[in-house]
Amino acid sequence: MSRKSGPRLALASQADPAGTTGGKRGAIAVFSRDESVVQIIAEGVSDAWVIAKFADPHDGHAFLLKPDVKMVVIDDEALEESTRAWLLDQVRKHALHALVAYIAANHSPETERQARAYSVQYYTSKPMDRERTLRVLHSFEHAVH
């Protein structure tokens, strides 16, 4: 396990932005049930980030209201189609300046069209190209600092 995967992860029940992301730290909201997605994100950004993972998109709604949320990653694998659109809408309404990466469990032109309609900056599908995803996360990190 890498040094970046441990202490920065704030589970939904522990996500206290006032305490964990104060100062110059930014926050990444990850909507996924896939631990490998969280692992790649942890490896792709520096230790200056707090990663909050939400298995249920409704649990992460309040977290999106925090001003230090600079990145959002949505893995649609466990989301119903109606929930995908709702979550993308919530991200655009509440995390207005966050960079958004969308990971489709199964690529289809319609899924990509829907994600891009919400102006996601990065769209990919599983299985993810690990190296490319790491490069994108690194560029996201530099873009928001």
Coordinates of C-alpha atoms in Angstrom, one line a residue:
M1 CA 0.0 0.0 0.0
S2 CA 1.4 3.4 -0.9
R3 CA 2.0 6.1 1.7
K4 CA -0.7 8.2 0.1
S5 CA -3.6 5.9 0.6
G6 CA -3.9 5.9 4.3
P7 CA -4.5 8.9 6.6
R8 CA -5.9 11.3 4.1
L9 CA -9.0 9.3 3.4
A10 CA -12.0 10.6 5.3
L11 CA -15.0 8.3 5.3
A12 CA -18.4 9.9 4.8
S13 CA -19.1 9.6 8.5
Q14 CA -15.8 11.3 9.3
A15 CA -15.8 14.0 6.7
D16 CA -15.4 17.1 8.7
P17 CA -14.1 19.7 6.3
A18 CA -13.7 22.3 9.1
G19 CA -11.2 20.0 10.8
T20 CA -9.7 18.0 7.9
T21 CA -9.3 20.5 5.1
G22 CA -8.5 23.7 6.9
G23 CA -5.7 25.9 5.8
K24 CA -4.3 25.3 2.3
R25 CA -5.6 21.7 1.9
G26 CA -8.1 20.9 -0.7
A27 CA -10.7 18.2 -0.7
I28 CA -11.6 15.6 -3.3
A29 CA -15.1 14.1 -3.2
V30 CA -15.1 10.6 -4.5
F31 CA -18.4 8.9 -5.3
S32 CA -17.5 5.3 -5.7
R33 CA -17.7 1.8 -4.0
D34 CA -14.6 0.7 -5.8
E35 CA -11.5 0.8 -3.5
S36 CA -9.2 0.7 -6.6
V37 CA -10.6 4.0 -7.7
V38 CA -9.8 5.6 -4.4
Q39 CA -6.3 4.1 -4.5
I40 CA -5.5 5.6 -7.9
I41 CA -6.7 9.0 -6.8
A42 CA -4.5 8.8 -3.7
E43 CA -1.5 7.9 -5.8
G44 CA -2.3 10.7 -8.4
V45 CA -2.3 13.6 -6.0
S46 CA 0.0 15.0 -3.3
D47 CA -0.5 14.6 0.4
A48 CA -2.0 18.1 0.5
W49 CA -5.4 16.7 -0.4
V50 CA -8.1 15.1 1.8
I51 CA -10.1 12.4 0.0
A52 CA -13.7 11.9 1.1
K53 CA -15.3 8.8 -0.2
F54 CA -19.1 8.3 -0.5
A55 CA -20.6 5.0 -1.5
D56 CA -24.1 6.7 -1.5
P57 CA -24.3 9.9 -3.5
H58 CA -26.9 11.3 -1.1
D59 CA -24.4 11.0 1.8
G60 CA -22.0 13.3 0.0
H61 CA -24.4 16.0 -0.9
A62 CA -23.5 18.2 2.1
F63 CA -19.8 17.7 1.5
L64 CA -20.2 19.3 -2.0
L65 CA -21.3 22.6 -0.3
K66 CA -17.9 23.1 1.3
P67 CA -15.7 25.7 -0.5
D68 CA -12.5 23.5 -0.3
V69 CA -13.9 20.8 -2.6
K70 CA -11.7 21.3 -5.6
M71 CA -12.1 18.0 -7.4
V72 CA -15.0 15.5 -7.7
V73 CA -14.6 11.9 -9.0
I74 CA -17.8 10.0 -10.0
D75 CA -17.6 6.3 -10.6
D76 CA -21.0 5.4 -12.0
E77 CA -20.7 1.6 -11.4
A78 CA -23.1 1.4 -8.5
L79 CA -25.4 4.4 -9.5
E80 CA -28.7 4.1 -11.2
E81 CA -29.1 6.1 -14.3
S82 CA -31.5 8.7 -12.7
T83 CA -29.0 9.1 -9.8
R84 CA -26.1 9.8 -12.2
A85 CA -27.9 12.8 -13.6
W86 CA -29.0 14.0 -10.2
L87 CA -25.4 13.7 -8.8
L88 CA -23.9 15.5 -11.9
D89 CA -26.5 18.3 -11.4
Q90 CA -25.6 18.6 -7.7
V91 CA -21.9 18.8 -8.4
R92 CA -22.5 21.6 -11.0
K93 CA -24.8 23.5 -8.6
H94 CA -22.7 23.2 -5.4
A95 CA -19.1 22.5 -6.3
L96 CA -19.2 25.1 -9.1
H97 CA -15.4 25.5 -9.4
A98 CA -14.4 21.8 -8.9
L99 CA -12.8 19.9 -11.6
V100 CA -14.8 16.7 -12.4
A101 CA -13.7 13.3 -13.5
Y102 CA -16.4 10.8 -14.6
I103 CA -15.7 7.0 -14.7
A104 CA -18.2 5.0 -16.6
A105 CA -18.6 1.3 -15.7
N106 CA -19.6 0.6 -19.3
H107 CA -18.9 3.1 -22.0
S108 CA -21.7 4.1 -24.3
P109 CA -22.2 7.2 -26.4
E110 CA -25.2 8.1 -24.3
T111 CA -23.3 7.9 -21.0
E112 CA -20.5 10.0 -22.4
R113 CA -23.0 12.5 -23.9
Q114 CA -24.7 12.8 -20.5
A115 CA -21.5 13.3 -18.6
R116 CA -20.1 15.9 -21.0
A117 CA -23.5 17.8 -20.9
Y118 CA -22.5 18.6 -17.3
S119 CA -19.1 19.8 -18.5
V120 CA -16.9 17.1 -16.9
Q121 CA -13.3 17.8 -17.6
Y122 CA -12.3 14.1 -17.8
Y123 CA -14.3 11.1 -19.0
T124 CA -13.1 7.6 -19.0
S125 CA -14.5 4.1 -18.7
K126 CA -13.5 0.9 -17.0
P127 CA -11.0 -0.6 -17.1
M128 CA -9.2 2.6 -16.6
D129 CA -5.9 3.4 -18.2
R130 CA -4.0 3.8 -14.9
E131 CA -1.1 5.9 -16.3
R132 CA -3.4 8.3 -18.2
T133 CA -5.6 8.7 -15.1
L134 CA -2.7 9.5 -12.9
R135 CA -1.5 12.1 -15.4
V136 CA -5.0 13.7 -15.5
L137 CA -5.2 13.8 -11.7
H138 CA -1.8 15.4 -11.5
S139 CA -2.8 18.1 -14.0
F140 CA -6.1 18.6 -12.1
E141 CA -4.0 19.2 -8.9
H142 CA -1.9 21.8 -10.6
A143 CA -4.9 23.5 -12.2
V144 CA -6.6 24.2 -8.9
H145 CA -3.6 25.4 -6.9

